[in-house]
Structures are given as structure tokens and as C-alpha cells.
Amino acid sequence: MNAWIKRLHIYAGLLSFTILLIFGVVGVMAVLLPPPPERKQPDFIGRTVPFAVPPNASDEDLARAVWQKLSPALTGPPPKFSIRRDASHNLLFQVFSPNGPTRVTVLEQEGQVRVETRRNLWWQYFNVLHETNIQSNIPDIRVRLWTYYNEFSIWTLMFMSLSGVWLWLVSRPGWLWARVSFAVGLALFALVWMVLR
């Protein structure tokens, strides 16, 4: 049985290696980079698209109709929290993808939509991939497959943690540094738990 647990431990690690590496890179970048408001961002690039506004549409219906017409790659429908009106009573919303955000302004009087996109930098791209999970509302099959892989990696990480402890206990439980590492890890977790409660 231990031989099978060892094999599964190794295979789980290899199958989820890339995404766990992304988790690590994102964590390191979050520590090394300045706070989000101070980070330099690429500029938005804009364009205008003709659009006939449907009569008597609610803001949410209008935002969804614009999103369906534009079909921005790898995005889901506009979230309710991003739909609003500006001082000129133009409808505004944003949609998000791993590649970057898209800002949309519906210019109803002109029969046009202004679309502004910003390309994420590489670390922002990885950060969005890290955050994208199976609760995401993005229907694109490429993003859906990624969310399943992301979920799989979380379960494999838990499995590797438990199987790693098991393999240690059945092979080298007497190693002093292994016992010290395990004890320190538990103590740090308990300390963080108590401090943050």
C-alpha cells in the first residue's frame, strides 16, 4: 500500500506542478511588488463600435446586450457591481479576463460603444489565473478547463500534504530534523490561527 501512496504522491505533484509553481510565483510577487495603487499599469487602448440601443432595456440587460455584441475574449457577463451610470448618464461597466480588463462606455445618444482594453503584465496574468476558480462565470471553454485544473491542483496539494506526512511516518519517523520541521510547522500554524482570530 505504501508503494501506491508514494506513486500517487509523485504523480499528483507532477500533474499539478505548473499550477503550484504559479501559486508560488504569485505569492512571491505579492511580497516583492509595491502596493496595488502604486504599481505602474499599462495604458488602456480604446476604440469605438456602432451599437443600436434596444428600447426600454434595464441597465443590466443593456450591459449584457453590449457584452454579447462585443464578445470580449475570455470574459464573462458584466458583474452587477461594475454596472453604473456616469455624470453624463452613460452606462459604464467592466469585464475581466486573464489577459486584462475591458472598460465599456455605452454612448446611447451617439449610438456607439467606447471599448477600452488594457493588457495585463505577466505577473498580473498569473495572478488572475491563480484567482480563477470553478465559481467563475466565464463561459469560455478554455477558462472553464483552467478552473477545473485549478480545483484539481488544490485537492492534489491537500493529498500531497497528507500523503507526505504518512510516507514520513512509515519510513523515517525517527529523523530529528523531520520531527522538528513538523513541530515547527504546526506551531507556526497555531500561532497564526491564534493571532488572526
PDB file of N, CA, C and O in Angstrom, residues 51-66 68 83 85 89 91 106 108:
ATOM      1  N   PHE A  51     -23.472  50.799 -32.144  1.00  0.00           N
ATOM      2  CA  PHE A  51     -24.385  49.922 -31.401  1.00  0.00           C
ATOM      3  C   PHE A  51     -25.755  50.579 -31.302  1.00  0.00           C
ATOM      4  O   PHE A  51     -25.871  51.730 -30.873  1.00  0.00           O
ATOM      5  N   ALA A  52     -26.786  49.840 -31.712  1.00  0.00           N
ATOM      6  CA  ALA A  52     -28.156  50.334 -31.603  1.00  0.00           C
ATOM      7  C   ALA A  52     -28.721  49.884 -30.257  1.00  0.00           C
ATOM      8  O   ALA A  52     -28.840  48.687 -29.999  1.00  0.00           O
ATOM      9  N   VAL A  53     -29.029  50.838 -29.413  1.00  0.00           N
ATOM     10  CA  VAL A  53     -29.509  50.540 -28.065  1.00  0.00           C
ATOM     11  C   VAL A  53     -30.942  50.037 -28.134  1.00  0.00           C
ATOM     12  O   VAL A  53     -31.819  50.697 -28.708  1.00  0.00           O
ATOM     13  N   PRO A  54     -31.228  48.855 -27.562  1.00  0.00           N
ATOM     14  CA  PRO A  54     -32.609  48.359 -27.570  1.00  0.00           C
ATOM     15  C   PRO A  54     -33.491  49.234 -26.683  1.00  0.00           C
ATOM     16  O   PRO A  54     -33.053  49.707 -25.639  1.00  0.00           O
ATOM     17  N   PRO A  55     -34.746  49.476 -27.089  1.00  0.00           N
ATOM     18  CA  PRO A  55     -35.617  50.351 -26.296  1.00  0.00           C
ATOM     19  C   PRO A  55     -36.032  49.681 -24.983  1.00  0.00           C
ATOM     20  O   PRO A  55     -36.197  48.465 -24.910  1.00  0.00           O
ATOM     21  N   ASN A  56     -36.199  50.522 -23.960  1.00  0.00           N
ATOM     22  CA  ASN A  56     -36.714  50.099 -22.649  1.00  0.00           C
ATOM     23  C   ASN A  56     -35.901  48.997 -21.977  1.00  0.00           C
ATOM     24  O   ASN A  56     -36.440  48.211 -21.198  1.00  0.00           O
ATOM     25  N   ALA A  57     -34.624  48.920 -22.259  1.00  0.00           N
ATOM     26  CA  ALA A  57     -33.778  47.908 -21.628  1.00  0.00           C
ATOM     27  C   ALA A  57     -33.283  48.426 -20.282  1.00  0.00           C
ATOM     28  O   ALA A  57     -32.933  49.607 -20.150  1.00  0.00           O
ATOM     29  N   SER A  58     -33.261  47.571 -19.281  1.00  0.00           N
ATOM     30  CA  SER A  58     -32.682  47.948 -17.991  1.00  0.00           C
ATOM     31  C   SER A  58     -31.166  48.050 -18.156  1.00  0.00           C
ATOM     32  O   SER A  58     -30.597  47.595 -19.154  1.00  0.00           O
ATOM     33  N   ASP A  59     -30.505  48.649 -17.179  1.00  0.00           N
ATOM     34  CA  ASP A  59     -29.045  48.783 -17.253  1.00  0.00           C
ATOM     35  C   ASP A  59     -28.372  47.417 -17.378  1.00  0.00           C
ATOM     36  O   ASP A  59     -27.443  47.245 -18.171  1.00  0.00           O
ATOM     37  N   GLU A  60     -28.856  46.447 -16.601  1.00  0.00           N
ATOM     38  CA  GLU A  60     -28.254  45.112 -16.652  1.00  0.00           C
ATOM     39  C   GLU A  60     -28.490  44.451 -18.012  1.00  0.00           C
ATOM     40  O   GLU A  60     -27.580  43.833 -18.572  1.00  0.00           O
ATOM     41  N   ASP A  61     -29.690  44.584 -18.544  1.00  0.00           N
ATOM     42  CA  ASP A  61     -29.994  43.999 -19.857  1.00  0.00           C
ATOM     43  C   ASP A  61     -29.161  44.671 -20.954  1.00  0.00           C
ATOM     44  O   ASP A  61     -28.660  43.999 -21.864  1.00  0.00           O
ATOM     45  N   LEU A  62     -29.022  45.991 -20.852  1.00  0.00           N
ATOM     46  CA  LEU A  62     -28.231  46.728 -21.841  1.00  0.00           C
ATOM     47  C   LEU A  62     -26.764  46.310 -21.766  1.00  0.00           C
ATOM     48  O   LEU A  62     -26.119  46.071 -22.796  1.00  0.00           O
ATOM     49  N   ALA A  63     -26.236  46.217 -20.552  1.00  0.00           N
ATOM     50  CA  ALA A  63     -24.830  45.815 -20.393  1.00  0.00           C
ATOM     51  C   ALA A  63     -24.607  44.412 -20.969  1.00  0.00           C
ATOM     52  O   ALA A  63     -23.621  44.169 -21.669  1.00  0.00           O
ATOM     53  N   ARG A  64     -25.544  43.507 -20.708  1.00  0.00           N
ATOM     54  CA  ARG A  64     -25.404  42.145 -21.231  1.00  0.00           C
ATOM     55  C   ARG A  64     -25.496  42.129 -22.766  1.00  0.00           C
ATOM     56  O   ARG A  64     -24.756  41.400 -23.435  1.00  0.00           O
ATOM     57  N   ALA A  65     -26.400  42.953 -23.328  1.00  0.00           N
ATOM     58  CA  ALA A  65     -26.537  43.010 -24.794  1.00  0.00           C
ATOM     59  C   ALA A  65     -25.250  43.534 -25.428  1.00  0.00           C
ATOM     60  O   ALA A  65     -24.802  43.018 -26.464  1.00  0.00           O
ATOM     61  N   VAL A  66     -24.657  44.559 -24.817  1.00  0.00           N
ATOM     62  CA  VAL A  66     -23.392  45.105 -25.335  1.00  0.00           C
ATOM     63  C   VAL A  66     -22.292  44.054 -25.232  1.00  0.00           C
ATOM     64  O   VAL A  66     -21.514  43.841 -26.175  1.00  0.00           O
ATOM     65  N   GLN A  68     -22.601  40.819 -25.215  1.00  0.00           N
ATOM     66  CA  GLN A  68     -22.825  39.772 -26.214  1.00  0.00           C
ATOM     67  C   GLN A  68     -22.406  40.235 -27.607  1.00  0.00           C
ATOM     68  O   GLN A  68     -21.856  39.456 -28.382  1.00  0.00           O
ATOM     69  N   ILE A  83     -21.658  47.662 -13.038  1.00  0.00           N
ATOM     70  CA  ILE A  83     -22.594  48.389 -13.909  1.00  0.00           C
ATOM     71  C   ILE A  83     -23.059  49.652 -13.191  1.00  0.00           C
ATOM     72  O   ILE A  83     -23.598  49.591 -12.088  1.00  0.00           O
ATOM     73  N   ARG A  85     -23.858  54.314 -13.889  1.00  0.00           N
ATOM     74  CA  ARG A  85     -24.001  55.458 -14.797  1.00  0.00           C
ATOM     75  C   ARG A  85     -23.001  56.538 -14.388  1.00  0.00           C
ATOM     76  O   ARG A  85     -22.756  56.758 -13.201  1.00  0.00           O
ATOM     77  N   HIS A  89     -24.757  60.379 -17.631  1.00  0.00           N
ATOM     78  CA  HIS A  89     -25.792  59.347 -17.699  1.00  0.00           C
ATOM     79  C   HIS A  89     -25.472  58.260 -18.735  1.00  0.00           C
ATOM     80  O   HIS A  89     -26.365  57.585 -19.247  1.00  0.00           O
ATOM     81  N   LEU A  91     -23.958  54.612 -19.608  1.00  0.00           N
ATOM     82  CA  LEU A  91     -23.800  53.344 -18.905  1.00  0.00           C
ATOM     83  C   LEU A  91     -22.345  52.887 -18.995  1.00  0.00           C
ATOM     84  O   LEU A  91     -21.753  52.887 -20.071  1.00  0.00           O
ATOM     85  N   VAL A 106     -21.301  52.965 -22.839  1.00  0.00           N
ATOM     86  CA  VAL A 106     -22.363  52.962 -23.835  1.00  0.00           C
ATOM     87  C   VAL A 106     -22.797  54.406 -24.071  1.00  0.00           C
ATOM     88  O   VAL A 106     -23.354  55.049 -23.175  1.00  0.00           O
ATOM     89  N   GLU A 108     -25.306  56.192 -25.606  1.00  0.00           N
ATOM     90  CA  GLU A 108     -26.631  55.931 -26.183  1.00  0.00           C
ATOM     91  C   GLU A 108     -27.040  56.984 -27.202  1.00  0.00           C
ATOM     92  O   GLU A 108     -27.613  56.656 -28.238  1.00  0.00           O
TER      93      GLU A 108
END
